[in-house]
Amino acid sequence: MNLSLNLASNECKPEPLGKLTSFGLGGPAQRMFRPGSLDDLVGVLKTCRAQHLPWRLLGSGANVLVSDSGFAGAVIQLSEPEFTRVEFRDRTVFAGGAVDVPTLIHKTNLKGLAGLEVLGGIPGTVGGCIRMNAGGRFGEIGALVRRVHVLDERGRDEWIDREHVGFAYRQTGLEGRIIVGAEFELRRENPARIRERLLEVWAFKKGSQPLADFSAGCIFRNPPGESAGRLIDQAGLKGLRCGKACVSEQHANFIVAEPGAAADDVIELIRRIRERVYERYEVRLELEIEVW
Ligand code: EPU
C-alpha cells in the first residue's frame, strides 16, 4: 500500500540519517516523516501503529548513533512551523519540541530571562534535551521546566507537570512519548549578566570538549560518584582507535568520527572501551547515547 498518496505532505524520501546527526554516520530509515502540525503527527503515529512500524523521533541528532544499515522502521522529525514556535508570557516561555536549544537560549537572553544559559554549548532540540534531561555541571534542563506537552503512541496528548516527568540524571519517564512542546519558568535578570554567565559556561565547554569534531557528546553516562571520562582517560585509552573512530585526546568520554568513519567503527570502539574499563576498574559503563 502506498501511503505517500494520503500522507504526501508528511512523508519524504528516505535519506541517509547520518546527514541529520552530529556524528555524521549511519544509513537511511525505511520510512521518513516530517509532520508540520499536531494533526499530521497524530496521523503518522496512527499509520505506524496500523502498519506495525517501529518508529523513532529524531531531534537534531545530537545524541544518536545510527547504524550503517540505517533504521528498520519510521523516523519522524518534527518540522516547522507548529513545532518551532516560541511564545513569551511574563516569565513563562513556551517552546515547540523542535526548537533548537541554543536559539532558545539566545531568545530568552535578549528578553532578560535567565536560567537556560546553564545549557550553553549543549546542542539539541527542546524535545531531545528534555527527553534526556540534558545538562552538566552548571545545571539541567529539568529544573527550568514547568510542564511538558506530550503525545503518547496512540496520538493522545496531555500536559505533564514537572514533578511527574520523572527528571533524573540524564533521564525522564517520557520513553515512548513525543514531546511536542514545553513551558519553562525563568527569572528576570539583566541581559548583560546572563550573557556573561553564558560565555563562562561556553568557555568551560570549549576548553574541555572537542566541540568542532563529529561526535555525539559524551558516549557513556557517569557511573554514580565517578566520571566516565576520567576512568577512560586513566585507563590510558585517549587516542585509542577503531578504523576512523577514535577516543578524543581532549575529553575521553567523546568518540570522534573522522572522515571515512563507519558507525561500526564507533560500535567496536565502544565495545573495547567498555571491556578495558571493566578489566581495570570492574565498572560497567552504560551508554548515554542511543544506538539505532
Ligand atoms: N576528566 C579527565 N579526563 C578526561 C575527561 C575528564 O580526567 O578525559 C576529569 C576532569 O578533569 C574532571 C572530571 O573528569 O575532574 C569530570 O570531567 P568534566 O568536568 O569534563 O565532566 P564530565 O563528568 O566528564 C559531564 C557531562 C557532560 C557535561 C560536563 C560539563 C556526563 C556523562 N557528562 O561530563 O555532558 O558537558 O559534565 O558540565 O554527564 C553530554 O552529556 O554529552 C556531555 C558532554
CSV table of N, CA and C and ligand atoms in Angstrom, one decimal, residues 62-63 118 120-123 132-140 169-170 201 204-205 208-209 211 216-223 226-234 238 247-254 286 288-289, ligand 1:
chain,number,residue,atom,x,y,z
A,62,ALA,N,21.8,14.9,18.0
A,62,ALA,CA,23.0,15.2,18.8
A,62,ALA,C,23.4,14.1,19.7
A,63,ASN,N,22.5,13.2,19.9
A,63,ASN,CA,22.8,12.1,20.9
A,63,ASN,C,22.5,10.7,20.4
A,118,VAL,N,22.6,28.0,31.5
A,118,VAL,CA,23.4,26.9,32.1
A,118,VAL,C,23.6,25.8,31.1
A,120,GLY,N,24.5,26.3,28.0
A,120,GLY,CA,25.3,26.9,26.9
A,120,GLY,C,26.2,25.8,26.3
A,121,GLY,N,26.2,25.8,25.0
A,121,GLY,CA,27.1,24.8,24.3
A,121,GLY,C,26.5,23.4,24.1
A,122,ILE,N,25.3,23.2,24.7
A,122,ILE,CA,24.7,21.9,24.5
A,122,ILE,C,23.8,21.9,23.3
A,123,PRO,N,24.1,21.1,22.3
A,123,PRO,CA,23.3,21.1,21.1
A,123,PRO,C,22.0,20.3,21.4
A,132,MET,N,16.1,13.6,27.7
A,132,MET,CA,17.2,13.0,28.4
A,132,MET,C,17.7,13.9,29.5
A,133,ASN,N,16.9,14.9,29.9
A,133,ASN,CA,17.3,15.9,30.9
A,133,ASN,C,18.7,16.3,30.8
A,134,ALA,N,19.0,17.0,29.6
A,134,ALA,CA,20.3,17.4,29.2
A,134,ALA,C,20.9,18.4,30.3
A,135,GLY,N,22.2,18.4,30.4
A,135,GLY,CA,22.8,19.3,31.3
A,135,GLY,C,24.2,18.9,31.6
A,136,GLY,N,24.7,19.5,32.7
A,136,GLY,CA,26.1,19.3,33.0
A,136,GLY,C,26.4,19.9,34.4
A,137,ARG,N,27.6,20.3,34.6
A,137,ARG,CA,28.0,20.8,35.9
A,137,ARG,C,27.3,22.1,36.3
A,138,PHE,N,26.7,22.8,35.3
A,138,PHE,CA,26.1,24.1,35.6
A,138,PHE,C,24.6,24.0,35.8
A,139,GLY,N,24.0,22.9,35.5
A,139,GLY,CA,22.6,22.7,35.7
A,139,GLY,C,22.0,21.8,34.7
A,140,GLU,N,20.7,21.4,34.9
A,140,GLU,CA,20.0,20.5,34.0
A,140,GLU,C,18.7,21.2,33.5
A,169,TYR,N,19.1,12.0,36.6
A,169,TYR,CA,20.4,12.2,35.9
A,169,TYR,C,20.2,11.6,34.5
A,170,ARG,N,20.2,12.4,33.5
A,170,ARG,CA,20.1,12.1,32.1
A,170,ARG,C,19.0,11.2,31.7
A,201,VAL,N,30.1,29.5,30.7
A,201,VAL,CA,29.7,28.1,30.5
A,201,VAL,C,30.3,27.6,29.2
A,204,PHE,N,34.1,27.1,29.4
A,204,PHE,CA,34.4,25.8,30.0
A,204,PHE,C,34.3,24.7,29.0
A,205,LYS,N,33.2,24.6,28.3
A,205,LYS,CA,32.9,23.5,27.4
A,205,LYS,C,33.9,23.5,26.3
A,208,SER,N,37.3,22.1,27.4
A,208,SER,CA,37.4,20.7,27.8
A,208,SER,C,36.8,19.7,26.9
A,209,GLN,N,36.1,20.1,25.8
A,209,GLN,CA,35.5,19.2,24.9
A,209,GLN,C,35.7,19.5,23.4
A,211,LEU,N,34.4,20.3,20.6
A,211,LEU,CA,33.1,20.7,20.1
A,211,LEU,C,33.1,20.8,18.6
A,216,ALA,N,29.0,12.6,19.3
A,216,ALA,CA,27.6,12.7,19.9
A,216,ALA,C,27.7,13.2,21.3
A,217,GLY,N,28.7,14.0,21.6
A,217,GLY,CA,28.9,14.4,23.0
A,217,GLY,C,29.4,13.2,23.9
A,218,CYS,N,29.1,13.2,25.1
A,218,CYS,CA,29.5,12.1,26.0
A,218,CYS,C,28.9,10.8,25.6
A,219,ILE,N,29.7,9.8,25.4
A,219,ILE,CA,29.1,8.5,25.0
A,219,ILE,C,28.5,7.7,26.1
A,220,PHE,N,29.2,7.8,27.3
A,220,PHE,CA,28.7,7.0,28.4
A,220,PHE,C,28.1,7.9,29.5
A,221,ARG,N,27.2,7.3,30.3
A,221,ARG,CA,26.7,8.0,31.5
A,221,ARG,C,27.8,8.0,32.5
A,222,ASN,N,27.9,8.9,33.4
A,222,ASN,CA,28.8,8.9,34.5
A,222,ASN,C,28.3,7.8,35.5
A,223,PRO,N,29.2,6.9,35.9
A,223,PRO,CA,28.7,6.0,37.0
A,223,PRO,C,28.5,6.8,38.3
A,226,GLU,N,31.3,9.0,40.0
A,226,GLU,CA,32.5,8.9,39.1
A,226,GLU,C,32.3,9.7,37.8
A,227,SER,N,33.4,9.9,37.1
A,227,SER,CA,33.3,10.5,35.8
A,227,SER,C,33.8,9.4,34.8
A,228,ALA,N,32.9,9.1,33.8
A,228,ALA,CA,33.3,8.1,32.8
A,228,ALA,C,34.6,8.6,32.1
A,229,GLY,N,34.6,9.9,31.8
A,229,GLY,CA,35.8,10.4,31.1
A,229,GLY,C,37.0,10.2,31.8
A,230,ARG,N,37.0,10.4,33.1
A,230,ARG,CA,38.2,10.3,33.9
A,230,ARG,C,38.7,8.8,33.9
A,231,LEU,N,37.7,7.9,34.1
A,231,LEU,CA,38.0,6.4,34.1
A,231,LEU,C,38.7,6.0,32.7
A,232,ILE,N,38.1,6.5,31.6
A,232,ILE,CA,38.6,6.1,30.3
A,232,ILE,C,40.0,6.7,30.1
A,233,ASP,N,40.2,7.9,30.6
A,233,ASP,CA,41.5,8.6,30.5
A,233,ASP,C,42.5,7.8,31.3
A,234,GLN,N,42.1,7.5,32.6
A,234,GLN,CA,43.1,6.9,33.5
A,234,GLN,C,43.4,5.4,33.0
A,238,LYS,N,42.8,7.4,25.8
A,238,LYS,CA,42.8,8.5,24.9
A,238,LYS,C,43.5,8.2,23.6
A,247,VAL,N,39.0,7.7,20.3
A,247,VAL,CA,38.7,8.4,21.6
A,247,VAL,C,39.4,9.7,21.6
A,248,SER,N,38.6,10.8,21.9
A,248,SER,CA,39.2,12.2,21.8
A,248,SER,C,40.4,12.3,22.8
A,249,GLU,N,41.4,13.1,22.3
A,249,GLU,CA,42.5,13.4,23.2
A,249,GLU,C,42.1,14.5,24.2
A,250,GLN,N,41.0,15.2,23.8
A,250,GLN,CA,40.7,16.3,24.7
A,250,GLN,C,39.8,15.9,25.8
A,251,HIS,N,38.8,15.0,25.6
A,251,HIS,CA,37.9,14.5,26.6
A,251,HIS,C,37.6,13.1,26.3
A,252,ALA,N,38.0,12.2,27.2
A,252,ALA,CA,38.0,10.8,26.9
A,252,ALA,C,36.6,10.1,26.8
A,253,ASN,N,35.6,10.9,27.2
A,253,ASN,CA,34.2,10.3,27.0
A,253,ASN,C,33.6,10.8,25.7
A,254,PHE,N,34.4,11.3,24.8
A,254,PHE,CA,33.9,11.6,23.5
A,254,PHE,C,34.6,10.7,22.5
A,286,GLU,N,27.7,2.5,31.1
A,286,GLU,CA,26.4,2.4,30.4
A,286,GLU,C,26.3,3.5,29.4
A,288,GLU,N,25.2,6.6,27.2
A,288,GLU,CA,24.4,7.8,27.3
A,288,GLU,C,23.7,8.0,26.0
A,289,ILE,N,24.4,7.7,24.9
A,289,ILE,CA,23.8,8.0,23.6
A,289,ILE,C,22.8,6.8,23.3
B,1,EPU,N1,38.5,14.1,33.2
B,1,EPU,C1,39.7,13.5,32.9
B,1,EPU,N2,39.9,13.2,31.7
B,1,EPU,C2,39.1,13.3,30.6
B,1,EPU,C3,37.8,13.9,30.9
B,1,EPU,C4,37.6,14.3,32.2
B,1,EPU,O1,40.5,13.3,33.8
B,1,EPU,O2,39.4,13.0,29.5
B,1,EPU,C5,38.2,14.6,34.6
B,1,EPU,C6,38.1,16.1,34.7
B,1,EPU,O3,39.4,16.7,34.8
B,1,EPU,C7,37.2,16.3,35.8
B,1,EPU,C8,36.2,15.1,35.8
B,1,EPU,O4,36.9,14.1,35.0
B,1,EPU,O5,37.9,16.3,37.0
B,1,EPU,C9,34.9,15.5,35.2
B,1,EPU,O6,35.1,16.0,33.9
B,1,EPU,P1,34.1,17.1,33.3
B,1,EPU,O7,34.0,18.3,34.2
B,1,EPU,O8,34.5,17.3,31.9
B,1,EPU,O9,32.7,16.4,33.3
B,1,EPU,P2,32.1,15.0,32.9
B,1,EPU,O10,31.6,14.4,34.1
B,1,EPU,O11,33.1,14.3,32.1
B,1,EPU,C10,29.8,15.9,32.4
B,1,EPU,C11,28.7,15.6,31.4
B,1,EPU,C12,29.0,16.5,30.2
B,1,EPU,C13,29.0,17.9,30.5
B,1,EPU,C14,30.1,18.2,31.5
B,1,EPU,C15,30.3,19.6,32.0
B,1,EPU,C16,28.0,13.3,31.6
B,1,EPU,C17,28.2,11.9,31.0
B,1,EPU,N3,28.8,14.2,31.0
B,1,EPU,O12,31.0,15.5,31.9
B,1,EPU,O13,27.9,16.3,29.3
B,1,EPU,O14,29.2,18.8,29.4
B,1,EPU,O15,29.8,17.3,32.7
B,1,EPU,O16,29.2,20.1,32.5
B,1,EPU,O17,27.2,13.5,32.4
B,1,EPU,C18,27.0,15.1,27.4
B,1,EPU,O18,26.1,14.7,28.2
B,1,EPU,O19,27.0,14.7,26.2
B,1,EPU,C19,28.1,15.9,28.0
B,1,EPU,C20,29.1,16.2,27.3
